[in-house]
Coordinates of C-alpha atoms in Angstrom, one line a residue:
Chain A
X1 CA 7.6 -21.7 9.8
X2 CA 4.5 -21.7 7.5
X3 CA 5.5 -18.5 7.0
X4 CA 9.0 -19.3 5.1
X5 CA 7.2 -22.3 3.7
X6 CA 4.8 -20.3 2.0
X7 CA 7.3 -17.8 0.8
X8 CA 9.4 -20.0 -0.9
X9 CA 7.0 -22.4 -2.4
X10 CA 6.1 -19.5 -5.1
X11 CA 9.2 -20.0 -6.4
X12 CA 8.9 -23.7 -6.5
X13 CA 6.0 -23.1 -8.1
X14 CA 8.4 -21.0 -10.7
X15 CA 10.9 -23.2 -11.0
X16 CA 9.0 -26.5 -12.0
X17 CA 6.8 -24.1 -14.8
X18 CA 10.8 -22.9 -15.4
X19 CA 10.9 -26.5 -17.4
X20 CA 7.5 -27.0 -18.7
X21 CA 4.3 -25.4 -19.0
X22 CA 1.8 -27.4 -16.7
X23 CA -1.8 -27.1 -15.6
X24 CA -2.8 -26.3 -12.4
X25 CA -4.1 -30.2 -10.6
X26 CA -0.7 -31.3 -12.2
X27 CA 1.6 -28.5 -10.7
X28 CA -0.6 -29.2 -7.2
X29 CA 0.7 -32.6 -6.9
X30 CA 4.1 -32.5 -8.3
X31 CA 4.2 -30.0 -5.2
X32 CA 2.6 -31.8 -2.8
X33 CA 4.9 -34.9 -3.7
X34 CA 7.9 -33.3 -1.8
X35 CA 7.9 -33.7 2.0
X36 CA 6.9 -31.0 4.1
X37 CA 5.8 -28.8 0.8
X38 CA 2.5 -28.4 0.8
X39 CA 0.3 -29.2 3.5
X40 CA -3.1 -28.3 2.4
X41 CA -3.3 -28.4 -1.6
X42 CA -6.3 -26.1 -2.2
X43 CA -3.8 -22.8 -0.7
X44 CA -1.8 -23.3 -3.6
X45 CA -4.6 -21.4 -5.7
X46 CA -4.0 -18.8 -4.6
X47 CA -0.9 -18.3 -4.8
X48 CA -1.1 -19.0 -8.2
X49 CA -3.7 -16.3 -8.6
X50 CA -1.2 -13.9 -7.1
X51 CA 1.5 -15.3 -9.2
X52 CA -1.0 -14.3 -12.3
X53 CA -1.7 -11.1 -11.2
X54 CA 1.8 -10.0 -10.5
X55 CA 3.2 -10.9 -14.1
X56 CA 5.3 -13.7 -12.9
X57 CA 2.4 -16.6 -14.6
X58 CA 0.6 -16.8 -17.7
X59 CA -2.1 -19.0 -18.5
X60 CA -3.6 -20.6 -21.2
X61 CA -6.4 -22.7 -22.4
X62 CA -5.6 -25.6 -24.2
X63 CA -8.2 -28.5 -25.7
X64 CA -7.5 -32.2 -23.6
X65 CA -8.3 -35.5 -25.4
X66 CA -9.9 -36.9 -23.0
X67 CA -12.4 -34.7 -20.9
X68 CA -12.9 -30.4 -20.9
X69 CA -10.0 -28.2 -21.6
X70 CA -7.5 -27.3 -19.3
X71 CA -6.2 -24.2 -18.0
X72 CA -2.3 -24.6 -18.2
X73 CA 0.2 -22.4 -16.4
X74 CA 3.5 -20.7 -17.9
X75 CA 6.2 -18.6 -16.7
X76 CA 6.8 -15.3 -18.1
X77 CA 10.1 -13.4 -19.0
X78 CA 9.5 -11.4 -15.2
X79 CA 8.9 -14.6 -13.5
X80 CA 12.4 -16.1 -15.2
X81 CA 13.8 -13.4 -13.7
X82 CA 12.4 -13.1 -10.5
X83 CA 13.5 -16.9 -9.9
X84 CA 16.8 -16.2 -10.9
X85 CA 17.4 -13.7 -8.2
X86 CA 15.4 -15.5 -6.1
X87 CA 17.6 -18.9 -7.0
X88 CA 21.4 -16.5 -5.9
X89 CA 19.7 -15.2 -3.1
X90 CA 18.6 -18.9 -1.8
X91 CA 22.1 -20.2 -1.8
X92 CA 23.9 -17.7 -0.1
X93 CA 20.9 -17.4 2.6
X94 CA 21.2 -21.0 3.0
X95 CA 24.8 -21.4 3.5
X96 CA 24.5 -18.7 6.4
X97 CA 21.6 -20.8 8.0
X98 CA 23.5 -23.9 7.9
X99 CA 26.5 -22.6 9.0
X100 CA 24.8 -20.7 12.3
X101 CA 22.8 -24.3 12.5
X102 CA 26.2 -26.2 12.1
X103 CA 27.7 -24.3 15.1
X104 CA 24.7 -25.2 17.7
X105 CA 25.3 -28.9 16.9
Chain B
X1 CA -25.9 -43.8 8.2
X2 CA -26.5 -42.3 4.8
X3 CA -23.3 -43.0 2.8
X4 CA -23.2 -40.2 0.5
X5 CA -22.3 -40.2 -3.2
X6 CA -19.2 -38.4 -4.1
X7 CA -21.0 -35.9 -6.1
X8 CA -23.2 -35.3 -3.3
X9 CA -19.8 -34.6 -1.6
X10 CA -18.3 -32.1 -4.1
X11 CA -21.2 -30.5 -3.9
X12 CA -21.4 -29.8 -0.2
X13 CA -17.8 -29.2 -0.3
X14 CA -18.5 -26.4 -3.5
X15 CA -21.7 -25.2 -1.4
X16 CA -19.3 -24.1 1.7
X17 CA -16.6 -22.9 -0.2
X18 CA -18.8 -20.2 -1.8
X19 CA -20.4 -19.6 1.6
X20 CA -17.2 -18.8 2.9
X21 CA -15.6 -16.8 -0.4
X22 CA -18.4 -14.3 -0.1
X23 CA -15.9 -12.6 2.3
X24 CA -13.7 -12.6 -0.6
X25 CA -13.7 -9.7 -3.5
X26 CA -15.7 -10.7 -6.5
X27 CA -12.9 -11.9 -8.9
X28 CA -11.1 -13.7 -6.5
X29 CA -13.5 -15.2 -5.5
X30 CA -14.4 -16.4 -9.0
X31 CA -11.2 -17.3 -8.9
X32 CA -10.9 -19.6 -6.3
X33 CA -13.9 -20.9 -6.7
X34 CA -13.4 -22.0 -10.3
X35 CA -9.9 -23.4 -9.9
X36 CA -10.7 -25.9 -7.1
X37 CA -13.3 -26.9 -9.0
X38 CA -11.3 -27.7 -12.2
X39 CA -9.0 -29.3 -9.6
X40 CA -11.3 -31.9 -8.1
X41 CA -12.8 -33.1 -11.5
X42 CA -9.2 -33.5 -12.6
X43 CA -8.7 -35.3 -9.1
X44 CA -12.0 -37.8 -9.8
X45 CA -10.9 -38.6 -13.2
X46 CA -7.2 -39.4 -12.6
X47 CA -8.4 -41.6 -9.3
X48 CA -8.3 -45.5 -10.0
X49 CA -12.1 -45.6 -8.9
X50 CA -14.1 -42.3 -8.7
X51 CA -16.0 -43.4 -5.6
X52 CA -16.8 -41.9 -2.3
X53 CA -13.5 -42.6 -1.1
X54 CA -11.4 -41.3 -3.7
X55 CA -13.8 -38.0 -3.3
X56 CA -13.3 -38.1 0.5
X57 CA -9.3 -38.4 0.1
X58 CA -9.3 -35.5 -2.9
X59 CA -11.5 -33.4 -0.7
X60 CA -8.8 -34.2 2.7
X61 CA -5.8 -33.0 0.4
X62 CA -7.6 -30.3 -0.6
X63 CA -8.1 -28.5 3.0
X64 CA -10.9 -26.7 4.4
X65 CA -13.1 -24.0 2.4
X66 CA -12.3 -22.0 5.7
X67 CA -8.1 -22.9 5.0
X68 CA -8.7 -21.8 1.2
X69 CA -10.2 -18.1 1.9
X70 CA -7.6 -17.5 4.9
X71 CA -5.0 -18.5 2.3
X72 CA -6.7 -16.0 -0.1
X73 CA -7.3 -13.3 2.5
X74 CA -3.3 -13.7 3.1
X75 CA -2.3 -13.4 -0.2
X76 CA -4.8 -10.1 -0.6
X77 CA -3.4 -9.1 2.7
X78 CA 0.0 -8.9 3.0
X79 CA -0.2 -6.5 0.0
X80 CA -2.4 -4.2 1.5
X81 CA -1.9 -4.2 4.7
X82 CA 1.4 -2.0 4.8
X83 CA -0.3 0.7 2.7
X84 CA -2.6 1.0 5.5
X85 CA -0.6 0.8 8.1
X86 CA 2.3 3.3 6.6
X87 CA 0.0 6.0 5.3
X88 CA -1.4 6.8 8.4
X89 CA 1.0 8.2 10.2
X90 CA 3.1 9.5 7.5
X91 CA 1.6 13.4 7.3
X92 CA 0.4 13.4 10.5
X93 CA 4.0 16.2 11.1
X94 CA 3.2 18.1 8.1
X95 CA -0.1 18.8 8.8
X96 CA 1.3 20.0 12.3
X97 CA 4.1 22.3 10.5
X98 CA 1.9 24.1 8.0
X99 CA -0.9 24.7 11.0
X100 CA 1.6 26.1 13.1
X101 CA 3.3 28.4 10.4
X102 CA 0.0 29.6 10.1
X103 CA -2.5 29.6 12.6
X104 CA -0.3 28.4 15.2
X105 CA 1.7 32.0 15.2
X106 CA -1.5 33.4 16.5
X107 CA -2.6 31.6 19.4
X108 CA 0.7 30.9 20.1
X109 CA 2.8 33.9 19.1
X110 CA 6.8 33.0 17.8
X111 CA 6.5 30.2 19.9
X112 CA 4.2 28.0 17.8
X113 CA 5.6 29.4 14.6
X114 CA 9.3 27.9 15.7
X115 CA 8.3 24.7 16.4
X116 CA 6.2 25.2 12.8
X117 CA 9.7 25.5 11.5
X118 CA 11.5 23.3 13.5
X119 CA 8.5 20.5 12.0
X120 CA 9.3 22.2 8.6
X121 CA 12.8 21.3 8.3
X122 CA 12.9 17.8 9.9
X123 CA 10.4 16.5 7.6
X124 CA 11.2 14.2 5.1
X125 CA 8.8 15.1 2.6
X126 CA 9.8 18.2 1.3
X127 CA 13.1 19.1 -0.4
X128 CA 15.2 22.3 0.7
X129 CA 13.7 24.6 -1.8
X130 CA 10.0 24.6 -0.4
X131 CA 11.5 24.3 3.4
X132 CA 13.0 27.7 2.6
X133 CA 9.7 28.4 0.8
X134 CA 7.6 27.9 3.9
X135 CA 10.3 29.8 6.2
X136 CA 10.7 33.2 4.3
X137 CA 7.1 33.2 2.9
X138 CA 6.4 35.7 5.9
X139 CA 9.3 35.3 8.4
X140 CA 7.9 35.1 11.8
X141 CA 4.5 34.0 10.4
X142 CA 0.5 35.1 10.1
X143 CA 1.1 37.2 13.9
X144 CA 4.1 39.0 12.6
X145 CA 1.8 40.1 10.1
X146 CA -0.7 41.3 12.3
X147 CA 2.0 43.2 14.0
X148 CA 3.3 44.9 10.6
X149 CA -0.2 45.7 9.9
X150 CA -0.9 47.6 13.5
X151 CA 1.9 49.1 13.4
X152 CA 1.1 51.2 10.1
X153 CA -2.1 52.3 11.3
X154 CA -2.2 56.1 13.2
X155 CA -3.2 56.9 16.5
X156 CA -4.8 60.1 16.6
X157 CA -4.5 62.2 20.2
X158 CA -6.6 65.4 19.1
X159 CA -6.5 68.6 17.4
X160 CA -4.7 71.5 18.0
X161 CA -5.9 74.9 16.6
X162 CA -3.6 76.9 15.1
X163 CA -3.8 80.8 15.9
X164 CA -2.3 83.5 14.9
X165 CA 0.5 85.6 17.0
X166 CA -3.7 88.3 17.7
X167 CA -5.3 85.2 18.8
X168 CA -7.2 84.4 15.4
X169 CA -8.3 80.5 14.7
X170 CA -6.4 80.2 10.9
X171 CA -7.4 76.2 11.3
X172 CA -6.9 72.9 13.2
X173 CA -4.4 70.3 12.5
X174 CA -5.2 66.5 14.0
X175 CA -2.6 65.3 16.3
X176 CA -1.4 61.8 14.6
X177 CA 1.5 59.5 15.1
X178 CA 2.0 56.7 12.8
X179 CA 1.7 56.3 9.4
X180 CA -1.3 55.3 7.3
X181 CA -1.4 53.5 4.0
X182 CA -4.3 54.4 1.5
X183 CA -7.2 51.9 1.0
X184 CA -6.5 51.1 -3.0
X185 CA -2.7 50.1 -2.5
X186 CA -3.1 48.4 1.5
X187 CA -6.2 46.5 1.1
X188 CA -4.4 43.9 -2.2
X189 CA -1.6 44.2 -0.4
X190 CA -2.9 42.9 2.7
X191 CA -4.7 40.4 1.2
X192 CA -1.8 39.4 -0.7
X193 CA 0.3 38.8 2.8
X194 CA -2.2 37.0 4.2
X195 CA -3.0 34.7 1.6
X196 CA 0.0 33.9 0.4
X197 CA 1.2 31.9 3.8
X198 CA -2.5 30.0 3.6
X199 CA -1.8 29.5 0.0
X200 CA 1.9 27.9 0.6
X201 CA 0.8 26.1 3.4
X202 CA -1.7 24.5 1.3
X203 CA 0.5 23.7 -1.4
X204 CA 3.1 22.5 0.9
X205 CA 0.8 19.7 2.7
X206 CA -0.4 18.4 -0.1
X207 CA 3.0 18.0 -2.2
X208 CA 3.6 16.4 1.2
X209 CA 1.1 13.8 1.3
X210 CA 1.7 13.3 -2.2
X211 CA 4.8 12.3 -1.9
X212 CA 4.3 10.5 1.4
X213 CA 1.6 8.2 -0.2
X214 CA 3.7 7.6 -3.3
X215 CA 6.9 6.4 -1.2
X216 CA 4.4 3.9 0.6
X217 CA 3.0 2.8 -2.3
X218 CA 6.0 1.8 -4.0
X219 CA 7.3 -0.1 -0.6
X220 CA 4.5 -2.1 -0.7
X221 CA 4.5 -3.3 -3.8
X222 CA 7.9 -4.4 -3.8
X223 CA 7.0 -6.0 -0.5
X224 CA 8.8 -9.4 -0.7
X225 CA 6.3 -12.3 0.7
X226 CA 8.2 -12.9 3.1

């Protein structure tokens, strides 16, 4: 299970930086709001470090009123499109679980 | 009991997590490292008190510094670990085909250069042209060679004088069967015959691996997570 867990929280990850940039303790706990998301907070570094590595992130530095700058995260053009596959795929895997899921019950 | 400070906390927290990330390669270490701690000063200044309890609670959420690096080693791992695993026994055949098509023919003559070409033409590493390549490139392999090559060479069985009808010696001719090939044309071309298998087979195992390596490469970096 934490295995599909893990693999689709990157693309949660995605998808909340698909409506606004944010930086990483922000992104953490947006995360860790939804049930059964995240259960340690500190593995979603990295993750994050992957996403950066592999194209699908950006960062950047930007100066905070109130205490030191912070590093905030962005998607890029690849991880747009990566979620977007990633989003088709979803729903048509889901419908087949729920349906096989539907029939045991 | 000492109640400890929440700095005092961070820092034993930031002391074991770099303890345990020295397992980790240098940037992702820095990495990690640096992130959580930009993550638990944001923590202590959006907490309502920043007090040993609101450290404690940030430092619970966060997980273990032994959690962390696994998570990190997972994310390094499951992109390296199929290269590993694929590569190795993905020209373990080829080498086996080109040793047979070459050396195999000798110790183990016709046999081991069939299954040399049996290994040749189910691999899936070389296209058609260089399977035919490393059929024809001596037909039978390196021991037909060495049977082309005795073959040419004469046996002498003696001399026989030759004499006149009064019983005069005119000369003596050597008794030969065979034929022989002279030094300046047979020794290139024997060295041409025997390299040029060695030289394919060469060529052929590394275009081999090459491609082999390349094919594994490409899988794993298109790996999905999960």
């Amino acid at each position: 299970m934490s295995q599909l867990r893990r693999g689709v929280l990157e693309y949660c990850v995605l998808s909340l930086l698909a409506r606004e940039r944010l930086y990483a303790f922000d992104l953490v706990r947006r995360l860790s709001e939804v049930e059964g998301m995240v259960t340690s907070e500190g593995t979603v570094y990295p993750l994050l470090s992957r996403l950066r590595r592999v194209g699908w992130v950006d960062t950047d530095w930007v100066e905070s009123t109130n205490g030191p700058p912070r590093r905030y995260y962005v998607l890029t053009d690849a991880g747009r499109e990566a979620l977007g596959a990633f989003s088709r795929e979803w729903r048509q895997f889901r419908r087949g679980v729920d349906q096989l899921l539907g029939e045991g019950s | 009991m000492v109640v400890e400070s929440g700095d005092e906390l961070v820092r034993q927290y930031m002391a074991r997590l770099e303890r345990e990330a020295a397992a980790l390669p240098a940037d992702r270490r820095g990495d990690l490292v640096s992130g959580i701690s930009e993550h638990l000063a944001e923590a202590r200044a959006a907490a309502a008190d920043d007090d040993a309890a609101a450290v404690r609670d940030a430092l619970s959420r966060l997980g273990s510094p032994t959690e962390l690096v696994n998570a990190e080693l997972e994310e390094i791992g499951a992109h390296r670990l199929p290269m590993i695993v694929a590569a190795v026994p993905g020209t373990g055949r080829e080498l086996a085909a080109v040793l047979l098509l070459t050396a195999g023919s000798v110790v183990v003559p016709l046999l081991g250069w069939l299954v040399g070409v049996v290994l040749l033409w189910t691999s899936r590493w070389w296209r058609t042209s260089e399977k035919w390549l490393g059929t024809l490139v001596w037909p039978g392999g390196s021991f037909a060679l060495l049977l082309a090559f005795t073959l040419p060479s004469a046996s002498c069985t003696g001399t026989q004088e030759l004499t006149s009808s009064d019983g005069r010696v005119h000369g003596a001719v050597k008794m030969c069967e065979g034929f022989t090939v002279t030094p300046w044309l047979g020794i290139p071309v024997a060295l041409l015959l025997f390299g040029a298998p060695i030289a394919v087979a060469i060529v052929l195992y590394q275009r081999a691996r090459r491609r082999a390596t390349a094919a594994v490469q490409d899988q794993a970096t298109s790996l999905s997570p999960w």
